[in-house]
Coordinates of C-alpha atoms in Angstrom, one line a residue:
M1 CA 38.2 -27.0 9.9
P2 CA 38.7 -30.1 7.9
N3 CA 37.2 -33.5 8.8
S4 CA 39.2 -35.4 11.4
P5 CA 41.1 -38.3 9.7
T6 CA 40.3 -40.6 12.6
T7 CA 36.6 -40.0 13.2
G8 CA 35.4 -38.5 10.0
R9 CA 33.3 -36.0 11.9
K10 CA 33.2 -32.3 11.2
G11 CA 34.6 -29.8 13.6
P12 CA 32.6 -27.1 15.3
R13 CA 30.9 -24.5 13.0
A14 CA 33.0 -21.4 12.5
G15 CA 31.7 -18.0 13.6
G16 CA 28.6 -16.7 15.3
V17 CA 26.4 -18.0 18.0
H18 CA 23.9 -20.7 17.2
V19 CA 20.5 -19.0 16.8
R20 CA 17.4 -20.8 18.0
T21 CA 14.9 -18.2 16.7
G22 CA 13.5 -18.0 13.2
C23 CA 10.4 -19.2 11.4
I24 CA 9.2 -22.8 11.7
T25 CA 9.9 -23.5 8.0
C26 CA 13.5 -22.5 8.1
K27 CA 14.1 -24.4 11.4
I28 CA 12.8 -27.6 9.7
R29 CA 15.0 -26.9 6.7
R30 CA 17.9 -26.2 9.1
I31 CA 18.9 -22.9 7.4
K32 CA 19.4 -19.5 8.9
C33 CA 16.2 -17.4 8.8
D34 CA 16.3 -13.6 8.2
E35 CA 13.3 -13.4 10.6
E36 CA 11.4 -10.9 8.5
K37 CA 7.8 -10.6 9.6
P38 CA 5.1 -11.6 9.0
S39 CA 6.8 -14.1 6.6
C40 CA 10.5 -14.4 6.1
A41 CA 12.1 -13.4 2.7
K42 CA 13.9 -16.8 2.3
C43 CA 10.5 -18.6 2.2
R44 CA 9.1 -16.1 -0.2
K45 CA 12.0 -16.3 -2.6
T46 CA 11.9 -20.1 -2.7
G47 CA 8.1 -20.2 -3.1
R48 CA 7.5 -21.9 0.2
K49 CA 4.8 -21.2 2.7
C50 CA 6.3 -19.5 5.8
D51 CA 4.8 -21.2 8.8
G52 CA 5.5 -18.1 11.0
Y53 CA 7.1 -17.8 14.4
L54 CA 6.5 -19.7 17.7
S55 CA 4.8 -17.7 20.4
L56 CA 6.2 -17.5 23.9
A57 CA 3.7 -19.9 25.2
I58 CA 4.8 -22.5 22.6
K59 CA 8.5 -21.9 23.3
A60 CA 7.8 -22.5 27.0
A61 CA 6.2 -25.8 26.2
A62 CA 9.4 -26.7 24.4
S63 CA 11.6 -26.0 27.4
P64 CA 14.1 -28.7 28.7
D65 CA 11.6 -29.7 31.4
A66 CA 8.9 -30.4 28.7
R67 CA 11.4 -32.3 26.5
S68 CA 12.5 -34.5 29.4
A69 CA 8.8 -35.5 30.2
R70 CA 7.4 -38.9 29.5
P71 CA 6.0 -39.6 26.0
E72 CA 2.4 -39.6 27.3
D73 CA 3.0 -36.2 28.9
L74 CA 4.4 -34.9 25.7
I75 CA 1.0 -35.5 24.1
G76 CA -0.5 -33.1 26.6
T77 CA 2.1 -30.5 26.0
A78 CA 2.7 -31.5 22.4
L79 CA 2.1 -27.9 21.3
G80 CA 5.7 -26.9 21.4
V81 CA 7.6 -30.2 21.3
A82 CA 5.9 -31.6 18.2
I83 CA 6.1 -28.3 16.4
M84 CA 9.7 -27.5 17.4
K85 CA 11.1 -30.8 16.4
P86 CA 11.3 -31.6 12.7
P87 CA 8.9 -34.6 12.1
V88 CA 10.6 -38.0 11.5
L89 CA 9.9 -39.1 8.0
T90 CA 10.2 -42.8 8.6
I91 CA 7.6 -44.8 10.5
S92 CA 7.0 -48.4 11.4
G93 CA 4.7 -50.5 9.2
T94 CA 4.6 -52.3 5.9
A95 CA 6.2 -50.9 2.8
R96 CA 2.8 -49.7 1.5
E97 CA 1.9 -48.2 4.8
R98 CA 5.1 -46.3 4.9
Q99 CA 4.5 -45.1 1.3
G100 CA 1.2 -43.7 2.3
F101 CA 2.7 -41.9 5.3
E102 CA 5.6 -40.5 3.1
Y103 CA 3.1 -39.3 0.5
F104 CA 1.2 -37.4 3.2
V105 CA 4.5 -35.8 4.4
S106 CA 5.7 -34.8 0.9
Q107 CA 2.5 -33.9 -0.9
L108 CA -1.0 -34.3 0.4
G109 CA -0.2 -32.8 3.9
Q110 CA 1.3 -29.8 2.3
D111 CA -1.7 -29.3 0.0
L112 CA -4.0 -29.6 3.1
S113 CA -1.9 -27.1 5.0
H114 CA -2.2 -24.5 2.1
A115 CA -6.0 -25.1 1.7
L116 CA -6.8 -24.8 5.4
N117 CA -4.0 -22.4 6.4
L118 CA -2.6 -24.8 8.9
K119 CA 0.4 -23.6 11.0
F120 CA 0.8 -26.1 13.8
L121 CA -1.6 -29.0 13.1
R122 CA 0.3 -30.7 10.2
Q123 CA 3.6 -30.9 12.3
L124 CA 1.6 -32.1 15.3
M125 CA -0.1 -34.8 13.2
L126 CA 3.3 -36.1 11.9
Q127 CA 4.9 -36.1 15.3
S128 CA 1.9 -37.7 17.0
S129 CA 1.9 -40.5 14.4
H130 CA 4.9 -42.0 16.2
C131 CA 3.1 -42.4 19.5
N132 CA -0.7 -42.3 18.8
E133 CA -2.2 -45.3 16.9
P134 CA -5.4 -43.6 15.7
I135 CA -3.5 -40.6 14.2
K136 CA -0.9 -42.9 12.7
H137 CA -3.4 -45.0 10.8
A138 CA -5.5 -42.0 9.9
V139 CA -2.5 -40.2 8.4
M140 CA -1.6 -43.4 6.4
A141 CA -5.2 -43.7 5.2
V142 CA -5.3 -40.1 4.0
G143 CA -1.8 -40.5 2.3
L144 CA -2.9 -43.7 0.6
M145 CA -6.1 -42.1 -0.6
G146 CA -4.0 -39.3 -2.1
Q147 CA -1.9 -41.9 -3.9
R148 CA -5.1 -43.5 -5.2
L149 CA -6.3 -40.2 -6.6
R150 CA -2.9 -39.7 -8.2
L151 CA -3.4 -43.0 -10.1
N152 CA -7.0 -42.2 -11.0
N153 CA -8.2 -38.8 -9.9
L154 CA -11.9 -39.8 -10.3
I155 CA -13.8 -42.0 -7.8
T156 CA -14.6 -44.6 -10.5
Y157 CA -13.3 -48.1 -10.5
D158 CA -11.7 -48.6 -13.9
D159 CA -8.1 -48.7 -12.7
E160 CA -7.2 -51.9 -10.8
Q161 CA -4.1 -50.4 -9.3
A162 CA -6.1 -47.4 -7.9
N163 CA -8.7 -49.9 -6.6
E164 CA -6.0 -51.8 -4.7
C165 CA -4.7 -48.5 -3.2
H166 CA -8.2 -47.5 -2.2
A167 CA -8.7 -50.8 -0.4
L168 CA -5.5 -50.3 1.5
A169 CA -6.5 -46.8 2.5
Q170 CA -9.9 -48.1 3.8
Q171 CA -8.1 -50.7 5.8
Q172 CA -6.0 -48.0 7.5
Y173 CA -9.2 -46.0 8.1
W174 CA -10.9 -48.8 9.8
K175 CA -7.9 -49.5 11.9
A176 CA -7.9 -45.9 13.0
L177 CA -11.6 -46.0 13.8
K178 CA -11.2 -49.2 15.9
S179 CA -8.1 -48.0 17.8
L180 CA -9.6 -44.6 18.5
R181 CA -12.8 -46.1 20.0
E182 CA -10.8 -48.5 22.1
Q183 CA -8.5 -45.7 23.2
I184 CA -11.4 -43.4 24.3
L185 CA -13.2 -46.2 26.1
Q186 CA -10.1 -47.4 28.0
E187 CA -8.8 -44.0 28.9
R188 CA -11.3 -41.9 30.8
D189 CA -9.0 -38.9 30.6
S190 CA -8.3 -39.3 26.9
H191 CA -6.7 -36.2 25.4
K192 CA -9.4 -34.5 23.4
V193 CA -7.0 -32.5 21.3
M194 CA -5.7 -35.7 19.8
T195 CA -9.2 -37.0 19.2
T196 CA -10.2 -33.7 17.5
I197 CA -7.2 -33.9 15.2
T198 CA -8.2 -37.5 14.4
C199 CA -11.7 -36.3 13.5
L200 CA -10.1 -33.8 11.2
L201 CA -8.2 -36.5 9.4
F202 CA -11.3 -38.7 9.2
T203 CA -13.2 -35.7 7.7
V204 CA -10.5 -35.3 5.0
F205 CA -10.4 -39.0 4.2
E206 CA -14.2 -39.2 3.7
F207 CA -14.1 -36.0 1.6
L208 CA -11.4 -37.5 -0.6
Q209 CA -13.4 -40.7 -1.2
G210 CA -16.6 -38.8 -1.9
N211 CA -18.6 -40.0 1.1
H212 CA -20.5 -36.8 2.1
N213 CA -22.4 -38.4 5.0
G214 CA -19.2 -39.7 6.6
C215 CA -17.5 -36.3 6.0
L216 CA -20.3 -34.4 7.7
L217 CA -20.5 -36.9 10.6
H218 CA -16.8 -36.6 11.5
M219 CA -16.9 -32.8 11.0
R220 CA -19.8 -32.6 13.4
S221 CA -17.9 -34.8 15.9
G222 CA -15.0 -32.5 15.9
L223 CA -17.2 -29.4 16.3
N224 CA -19.1 -31.0 19.2
I225 CA -15.9 -32.0 21.0
L226 CA -14.6 -28.4 20.6
K227 CA -17.9 -27.0 21.8
Q228 CA -17.9 -29.2 24.9
Q229 CA -14.6 -27.6 26.0
P230 CA -14.5 -24.1 27.5
A231 CA -13.5 -21.6 24.8
P232 CA -10.0 -20.2 25.7
Q233 CA -9.4 -16.5 25.3
Y234 CA -8.5 -15.9 21.7
G235 CA -4.7 -15.8 21.3
S236 CA -3.9 -17.6 24.6
N237 CA -3.8 -21.1 23.1
P238 CA -2.6 -21.1 19.5
L239 CA -3.3 -24.8 18.9
Q240 CA -6.9 -24.5 20.2
D241 CA -7.4 -21.3 18.1
E242 CA -6.2 -23.2 15.0
L243 CA -8.4 -26.2 15.7
R244 CA -11.5 -24.0 16.1
Y245 CA -10.7 -21.9 13.1
T246 CA -10.0 -25.1 11.0
F247 CA -13.3 -26.7 11.9
S248 CA -15.2 -23.4 11.3
T249 CA -13.6 -23.3 7.9
L250 CA -14.6 -26.8 7.1
D251 CA -18.2 -25.9 8.1
V252 CA -18.1 -23.1 5.5
Q253 CA -16.6 -25.4 2.9
S254 CA -19.4 -28.0 3.5
I255 CA -21.9 -25.3 2.6
L256 CA -20.1 -24.7 -0.6
W257 CA -19.4 -28.3 -1.4
L258 CA -22.8 -29.8 -0.7
G259 CA -25.1 -26.7 -1.2
L260 CA -26.4 -27.0 2.4
D261 CA -28.9 -24.5 3.7
E262 CA -27.5 -24.3 7.2
F263 CA -24.2 -24.4 9.0
Q264 CA -23.5 -27.3 11.4
S265 CA -22.4 -25.0 14.2
A266 CA -22.2 -21.4 15.2
P267 CA -18.7 -19.8 14.5
L268 CA -16.0 -21.2 16.9
S269 CA -13.5 -18.5 16.0
P270 CA -13.9 -14.7 15.6
T271 CA -15.5 -13.6 12.3
E272 CA -15.0 -10.2 10.8
D273 CA -17.2 -8.0 8.6
P274 CA -16.0 -8.9 5.1
R275 CA -15.0 -5.6 3.6
Y276 CA -14.3 -5.0 -0.1
S277 CA -12.5 -2.7 -2.5
P278 CA -15.1 -1.1 -4.8
S279 CA -12.4 -0.5 -7.5
T280 CA -12.4 -4.2 -8.2
L281 CA -16.1 -4.3 -9.1
H282 CA -16.7 -1.9 -11.9
Y283 CA -13.9 -1.5 -14.4
F284 CA -12.0 -4.4 -16.0
T285 CA -9.0 -4.2 -18.4
S286 CA -8.4 -7.9 -18.9
L287 CA -10.3 -11.2 -18.6
G288 CA -8.1 -12.1 -15.6
E289 CA -9.5 -9.1 -13.7
V290 CA -13.1 -10.2 -14.7
A291 CA -12.3 -13.6 -13.1
D292 CA -10.6 -12.1 -10.0
S293 CA -13.6 -9.9 -9.4
L294 CA -16.1 -12.8 -9.6
N295 CA -14.0 -15.1 -7.5
F296 CA -13.6 -12.4 -4.9
Q297 CA -17.4 -11.9 -4.7
I298 CA -18.1 -15.6 -4.5
T299 CA -15.7 -15.9 -1.6
R300 CA -17.1 -12.8 0.1
F301 CA -20.7 -14.3 -0.2
Y302 CA -19.7 -17.4 1.8
R303 CA -17.9 -15.3 4.3
F304 CA -21.0 -13.2 4.6
R305 CA -23.0 -16.3 5.3
R306 CA -20.6 -17.3 8.1
W307 CA -20.5 -13.7 9.5
G308 CA -24.2 -13.3 9.4
Y309 CA -25.0 -16.8 10.6
S310 CA -26.7 -15.6 13.8
S311 CA -28.7 -12.9 12.1
D312 CA -32.5 -13.2 12.6
P313 CA -34.3 -11.3 9.8
S314 CA -37.2 -10.6 12.2
S315 CA -34.9 -9.1 14.8
T316 CA -34.8 -5.3 15.2
S317 CA -31.5 -5.2 17.0
P318 CA -29.0 -2.7 15.4
N319 CA -26.4 -5.4 14.9
T320 CA -28.8 -7.6 13.0
Q321 CA -30.1 -4.8 10.9
Y322 CA -26.6 -3.7 10.0
K323 CA -25.7 -7.2 8.9
L324 CA -28.8 -7.4 6.7
M325 CA -28.0 -4.0 5.2
R326 CA -24.5 -5.2 4.4
V327 CA -25.8 -8.4 2.7
R328 CA -28.2 -6.4 0.6
E329 CA -25.3 -4.2 -0.5
L330 CA -23.5 -7.4 -1.5
A331 CA -26.5 -8.4 -3.7
E332 CA -26.4 -5.0 -5.4
E333 CA -22.7 -5.2 -6.0
L334 CA -23.0 -8.7 -7.5
Q335 CA -25.7 -7.4 -9.8
A336 CA -23.2 -4.8 -11.2
W337 CA -20.8 -7.5 -12.3
P338 CA -22.5 -8.5 -15.7
H339 CA -22.8 -4.8 -16.6
A340 CA -19.1 -4.3 -16.0
V341 CA -18.3 -7.4 -18.1
S342 CA -20.5 -6.1 -20.9
N343 CA -18.6 -2.7 -20.9
F344 CA -15.3 -4.6 -20.9
R345 CA -16.2 -6.5 -24.0
K346 CA -17.2 -3.3 -25.7
R347 CA -13.9 -1.7 -24.9
L348 CA -12.0 -4.8 -25.9
G349 CA -12.6 -4.0 -29.6
R350 CA -12.3 -7.6 -30.8
E351 CA -14.1 -10.9 -30.5
L352 CA -13.1 -13.4 -27.8
D353 CA -11.3 -16.5 -29.1
A354 CA -12.8 -20.0 -28.3
Q355 CA -10.7 -20.4 -25.1
E356 CA -11.6 -16.9 -23.8
L357 CA -15.3 -17.4 -24.6
R358 CA -15.3 -20.7 -22.7
R359 CA -13.8 -19.0 -19.7
L360 CA -16.4 -16.3 -19.8
L361 CA -19.2 -18.8 -20.1
I362 CA -18.0 -20.6 -17.0
M363 CA -17.8 -17.4 -15.1
R364 CA -21.4 -16.5 -16.1
M365 CA -22.6 -19.9 -14.9
N366 CA -21.0 -19.3 -11.5
Y367 CA -22.4 -15.7 -11.4
H368 CA -25.9 -17.1 -11.9
A369 CA -25.4 -19.9 -9.3
T370 CA -24.0 -17.4 -6.7
H371 CA -26.8 -14.9 -7.3
L372 CA -29.4 -17.7 -6.9
M373 CA -27.9 -18.8 -3.6
L374 CA -27.7 -15.3 -2.3
D375 CA -31.3 -14.4 -3.2
A376 CA -32.5 -17.7 -1.8
W377 CA -30.7 -17.0 1.5
L378 CA -32.5 -13.7 1.8
H379 CA -35.8 -15.1 0.7
D380 CA -38.4 -16.1 3.4
H381 CA -39.4 -19.3 1.4
A382 CA -36.3 -20.6 -0.3
R383 CA -38.0 -23.5 -2.1
S384 CA -40.6 -21.2 -3.5
F385 CA -37.8 -19.0 -4.7
H386 CA -36.0 -21.9 -6.5
H387 CA -39.3 -22.8 -8.1
A388 CA -39.7 -19.3 -9.5
S389 CA -36.1 -19.3 -10.8
E390 CA -36.6 -22.1 -13.3
S391 CA -35.5 -19.9 -16.2
T392 CA -32.2 -19.1 -14.6
Y393 CA -31.5 -22.8 -13.9
R394 CA -32.3 -23.5 -17.5
E395 CA -29.8 -20.8 -18.6
I396 CA -27.1 -22.5 -16.4
L397 CA -27.9 -25.8 -18.1
G398 CA -27.6 -24.2 -21.5
L399 CA -24.3 -22.6 -20.7
A400 CA -22.9 -25.9 -19.4
K401 CA -24.0 -27.7 -22.6
T402 CA -22.1 -25.1 -24.7
V403 CA -18.9 -25.4 -22.6
L404 CA -19.0 -29.2 -22.4
G405 CA -19.8 -29.8 -26.1
S406 CA -21.2 -33.0 -27.4
E407 CA -21.6 -36.1 -25.2
D408 CA -19.4 -38.2 -27.4
A409 CA -16.5 -35.8 -26.8
P410 CA -13.3 -37.3 -25.4
A411 CA -12.5 -37.2 -21.7
R412 CA -13.1 -33.7 -20.3
G413 CA -9.8 -33.4 -18.6
F414 CA -9.2 -30.1 -20.5
L415 CA -11.9 -28.5 -18.3
E416 CA -9.7 -28.3 -15.3
R417 CA -7.1 -26.4 -17.3
V418 CA -9.7 -24.0 -18.6
V419 CA -11.1 -23.5 -15.1
K420 CA -7.6 -22.9 -13.6
E421 CA -7.1 -20.1 -16.2
N422 CA -9.6 -18.1 -14.2
Y423 CA -7.3 -18.5 -11.2
D424 CA -3.6 -19.0 -11.5
P425 CA -2.7 -21.6 -14.2
R426 CA 0.9 -21.8 -12.9
L427 CA -0.3 -23.4 -9.7
P428 CA -0.4 -27.2 -9.5
S429 CA -3.7 -29.0 -9.2
N430 CA -4.9 -29.2 -5.6
L431 CA -7.5 -31.8 -4.4
F432 CA -8.7 -29.2 -1.8
A433 CA -9.2 -26.3 -4.2
F434 CA -12.9 -25.4 -4.8
Y435 CA -12.6 -23.8 -8.2
A436 CA -15.6 -22.0 -9.7
G437 CA -16.0 -24.2 -12.7
V438 CA -18.7 -26.2 -14.4
I439 CA -19.4 -28.9 -11.8
H440 CA -20.7 -26.7 -8.9
P441 CA -23.4 -24.8 -10.9
L442 CA -24.6 -28.1 -12.4
Y443 CA -24.7 -29.8 -9.0
L444 CA -26.7 -26.9 -7.6
T445 CA -29.1 -27.0 -10.5
S446 CA -29.6 -30.7 -9.9
I447 CA -30.5 -30.4 -6.2
K448 CA -32.2 -27.0 -6.1
C449 CA -34.2 -26.7 -9.3
T450 CA -37.8 -28.0 -8.8
S451 CA -38.1 -28.9 -12.5
L452 CA -37.5 -32.6 -12.8
D453 CA -36.5 -32.4 -16.5
I454 CA -33.8 -29.8 -15.8
S455 CA -32.6 -31.6 -12.7
K456 CA -32.2 -34.9 -14.7
E457 CA -30.3 -33.1 -17.5
A458 CA -27.9 -31.5 -15.1
N459 CA -27.2 -34.8 -13.4
A460 CA -26.7 -36.6 -16.7
L461 CA -24.1 -34.0 -17.7
L462 CA -22.3 -34.6 -14.5
S463 CA -22.2 -38.3 -14.8
S464 CA -22.0 -39.0 -18.6
S465 CA -18.2 -38.4 -19.0
P466 CA -16.8 -37.8 -15.5
W467 CA -14.1 -35.2 -15.0
R468 CA -12.4 -33.4 -12.1
E469 CA -12.0 -29.7 -11.3
G470 CA -9.8 -29.4 -8.2
A471 CA -11.9 -30.6 -5.3
W472 CA -14.9 -31.3 -7.5
D473 CA -15.4 -34.8 -8.9
S474 CA -18.4 -34.8 -11.3
V475 CA -19.5 -38.4 -10.8
V476 CA -19.2 -38.0 -7.0
M477 CA -21.4 -34.8 -7.1
A478 CA -23.9 -36.7 -9.3
R479 CA -24.2 -39.4 -6.7
I480 CA -24.5 -36.9 -3.9
A481 CA -27.3 -35.1 -5.8
V482 CA -29.3 -38.4 -6.1
D483 CA -28.8 -39.0 -2.4
R484 CA -29.9 -35.4 -1.5
I485 CA -33.0 -35.7 -3.7
Q486 CA -33.9 -39.1 -2.1
K487 CA -33.8 -37.4 1.3
Q488 CA -36.0 -34.6 0.2
E489 CA -38.5 -37.2 -1.1
A490 CA -38.3 -39.0 2.3
R491 CA -39.3 -35.8 4.0
G492 CA -42.3 -35.4 1.7
Y493 CA -41.0 -33.0 -0.9
Y494 CA -41.2 -34.3 -4.5
F495 CA -40.4 -33.0 -7.9
L496 CA -43.0 -33.2 -10.6
P497 CA -42.3 -33.4 -14.4
N498 CA -42.6 -30.3 -16.4
G499 CA -45.9 -29.5 -18.1
V500 CA -48.0 -30.8 -15.2
E501 CA -50.2 -28.2 -13.8
D502 CA -51.2 -28.3 -10.1
S503 CA -54.3 -26.4 -9.1
S504 CA -53.1 -25.9 -5.5
T505 CA -50.9 -23.0 -4.4
T506 CA -48.1 -25.4 -3.7
P507 CA -45.4 -25.3 -6.5
T508 CA -44.2 -28.4 -8.3
F509 CA -42.7 -29.9 -5.1
V510 CA -45.6 -31.1 -3.0
T511 CA -46.0 -32.6 0.4
G512 CA -47.6 -35.9 1.2
K513 CA -48.4 -36.5 -2.5
Q514 CA -46.8 -39.0 -4.9
P515 CA -45.3 -37.5 -8.0
L516 CA -46.7 -38.6 -11.4
G517 CA -44.6 -41.6 -12.5
M518 CA -41.5 -42.6 -10.5
H519 CA -39.7 -40.7 -7.9
A520 CA -37.3 -38.0 -9.0
A521 CA -34.2 -39.7 -7.5
T522 CA -35.1 -42.9 -9.4
F523 CA -35.5 -41.0 -12.6
I524 CA -32.1 -39.3 -12.2
H525 CA -30.4 -42.5 -11.0
E526 CA -31.4 -44.2 -14.2
R527 CA -29.7 -41.5 -16.3
I528 CA -26.3 -42.3 -14.7
P529 CA -24.4 -44.5 -17.1
T530 CA -24.3 -48.2 -16.1
R531 CA -20.5 -48.3 -16.2
V532 CA -20.5 -45.5 -13.5
R533 CA -23.6 -46.6 -11.5
D534 CA -22.5 -50.2 -11.2
K535 CA -19.1 -49.2 -9.9
T536 CA -20.4 -46.8 -7.3
P537 CA -19.2 -47.9 -3.9
S538 CA -22.1 -49.0 -1.8
P539 CA -22.3 -47.8 1.8
Q540 CA -20.8 -50.2 4.4
P541 CA -23.3 -52.1 6.5
T542 CA -23.8 -50.8 10.0
E543 CA -23.7 -54.3 11.6
R544 CA -22.0 -57.5 10.6
T545 CA -24.4 -60.5 10.0
S546 CA -24.0 -63.8 8.2
E547 CA -25.8 -62.3 5.2
N548 CA -23.6 -59.3 4.7
A549 CA -20.3 -60.6 6.1
S550 CA -18.7 -60.6 2.7
A551 CA -19.4 -56.9 2.3
W552 CA -17.4 -56.0 5.4
P553 CA -13.7 -55.3 5.3
S554 CA -11.5 -58.2 6.2
L555 CA -10.4 -56.3 9.4
E556 CA -12.3 -57.5 12.5
L557 CA -14.1 -54.5 14.0
R558 CA -15.8 -55.8 17.2
A559 CA -14.9 -52.5 18.9
S560 CA -16.6 -50.5 16.1
R561 CA -19.8 -52.1 15.1
A562 CA -20.8 -49.2 12.9
C563 CA -18.8 -47.9 10.0
M564 CA -19.3 -44.4 11.1
W565 CA -20.2 -43.0 14.5
D566 CA -20.3 -39.7 16.4
I567 CA -17.0 -39.7 18.1
S568 CA -18.0 -36.9 20.4
Q569 CA -20.7 -39.1 21.9
V570 CA -18.1 -41.7 23.1
F571 CA -16.8 -39.1 25.6
H572 CA -20.2 -39.2 27.3
M573 CA -20.1 -43.0 27.3
S574 CA -16.7 -42.9 29.1
D575 CA -17.7 -40.3 31.7

């Protein structure tokens, strides 16, 4: 029917009954869904991520009674309402604040959803931004931080425009911290789901700006809040299931990112025995298959660590012994990888070109790093094992020097392209993708190797000409390595320079004994170029005084005297 000449409105749609079913993605796009499961064909054909279909419980929450409830009630039942309604793309605030929000909607939020496999949380974040101040400012902070990394994808301070964007992002972050604390203290029955989502956004923000201490603190806050609540039966509450799964995933990623020895929490969601397909491990016909096999085994190793978290090697229970048997099988399968690569090169019948050789060297670095972490995990005395593995760490360092080339080489931006060749080069760069590249093995060498000389060289390679590989920022990892070593020294573990013999049975790290010369962290810190070291953001002071007032953000934070705090503890304060 043509438009009415008087009103200009379209007439009713011809044919068919208006269908309210379909996947979430098609409903947001307002197109007819073919309802194919588990993901619809229209999403697959257009390259979109199909967000699946709403369960009956969620549809009930989106009933007319729920939609007619007060806004504060909708937060409590926001499961269905926030997800059912397409999020509003405009929001109140300054022009720059709105830009940060829009960047989260259009780019960074989608990258985060793909990385963490979010189905409901992203839509709920956006919907809640219009009625929840902490989430609003946290979303803006993460969006502005994404814009800052688009201007300069390294956490260095050479770009004034990126610095300005970073400062605006930090302002929004502080506003979110302040408003969240005030909200929790004023509302004794504060909704813990919204607070947990805010913790998730805080964790992402601190990760993006390279603050590992803040990232861990906010992640632990979210884990603690979830553990304080009774665990629902799996499948009965999709939002709670997704929150618990997401924070458990973050816990695994923190082990990968920081090289931690322990998880922050026991699994909050069901974990399965990571099975495998043996055909992927022994016979390769292309370099892509070589990379796929290694990436598969690296992922499987960290899944094994999550799955076997509660295993006690001294236990004789059948379940524990089965897990240990499966992990040892994994070690044997990983050992078969280099032999399969050697056979592949023999069958290839030609020499690898420079690009292919660089890809293979990067894979070999990650093979050594993963093998070391797996063996150390199974070893009774991990530090003694790392001390005995000095030759392997030295090989990783040599491979890295070969891949990186001379120190006076131009910016190493090409490395991310090379690393992505071992995944899918057609995919755009993702700030949340933990590629198996050069940075991670060098970082592990810096923090795990007990030889001071090797540790210094690894850190110098990370910081000399900074570059990025997906989630890895080389200069951030160099700074984190220095911080980790300082904490080891504070606990009484020291590195000693090579060539120094110790008559005791203790290896080169010793307890209660000063190392010869300066502390290892000081040695390594001095190797970081001045242009990088001087522009390293210093930690915010924990309390405002007349001496440090200029170091504080301009925003008044009387309600949040500390720059970071365990949000989960505030619930105890309000009880």
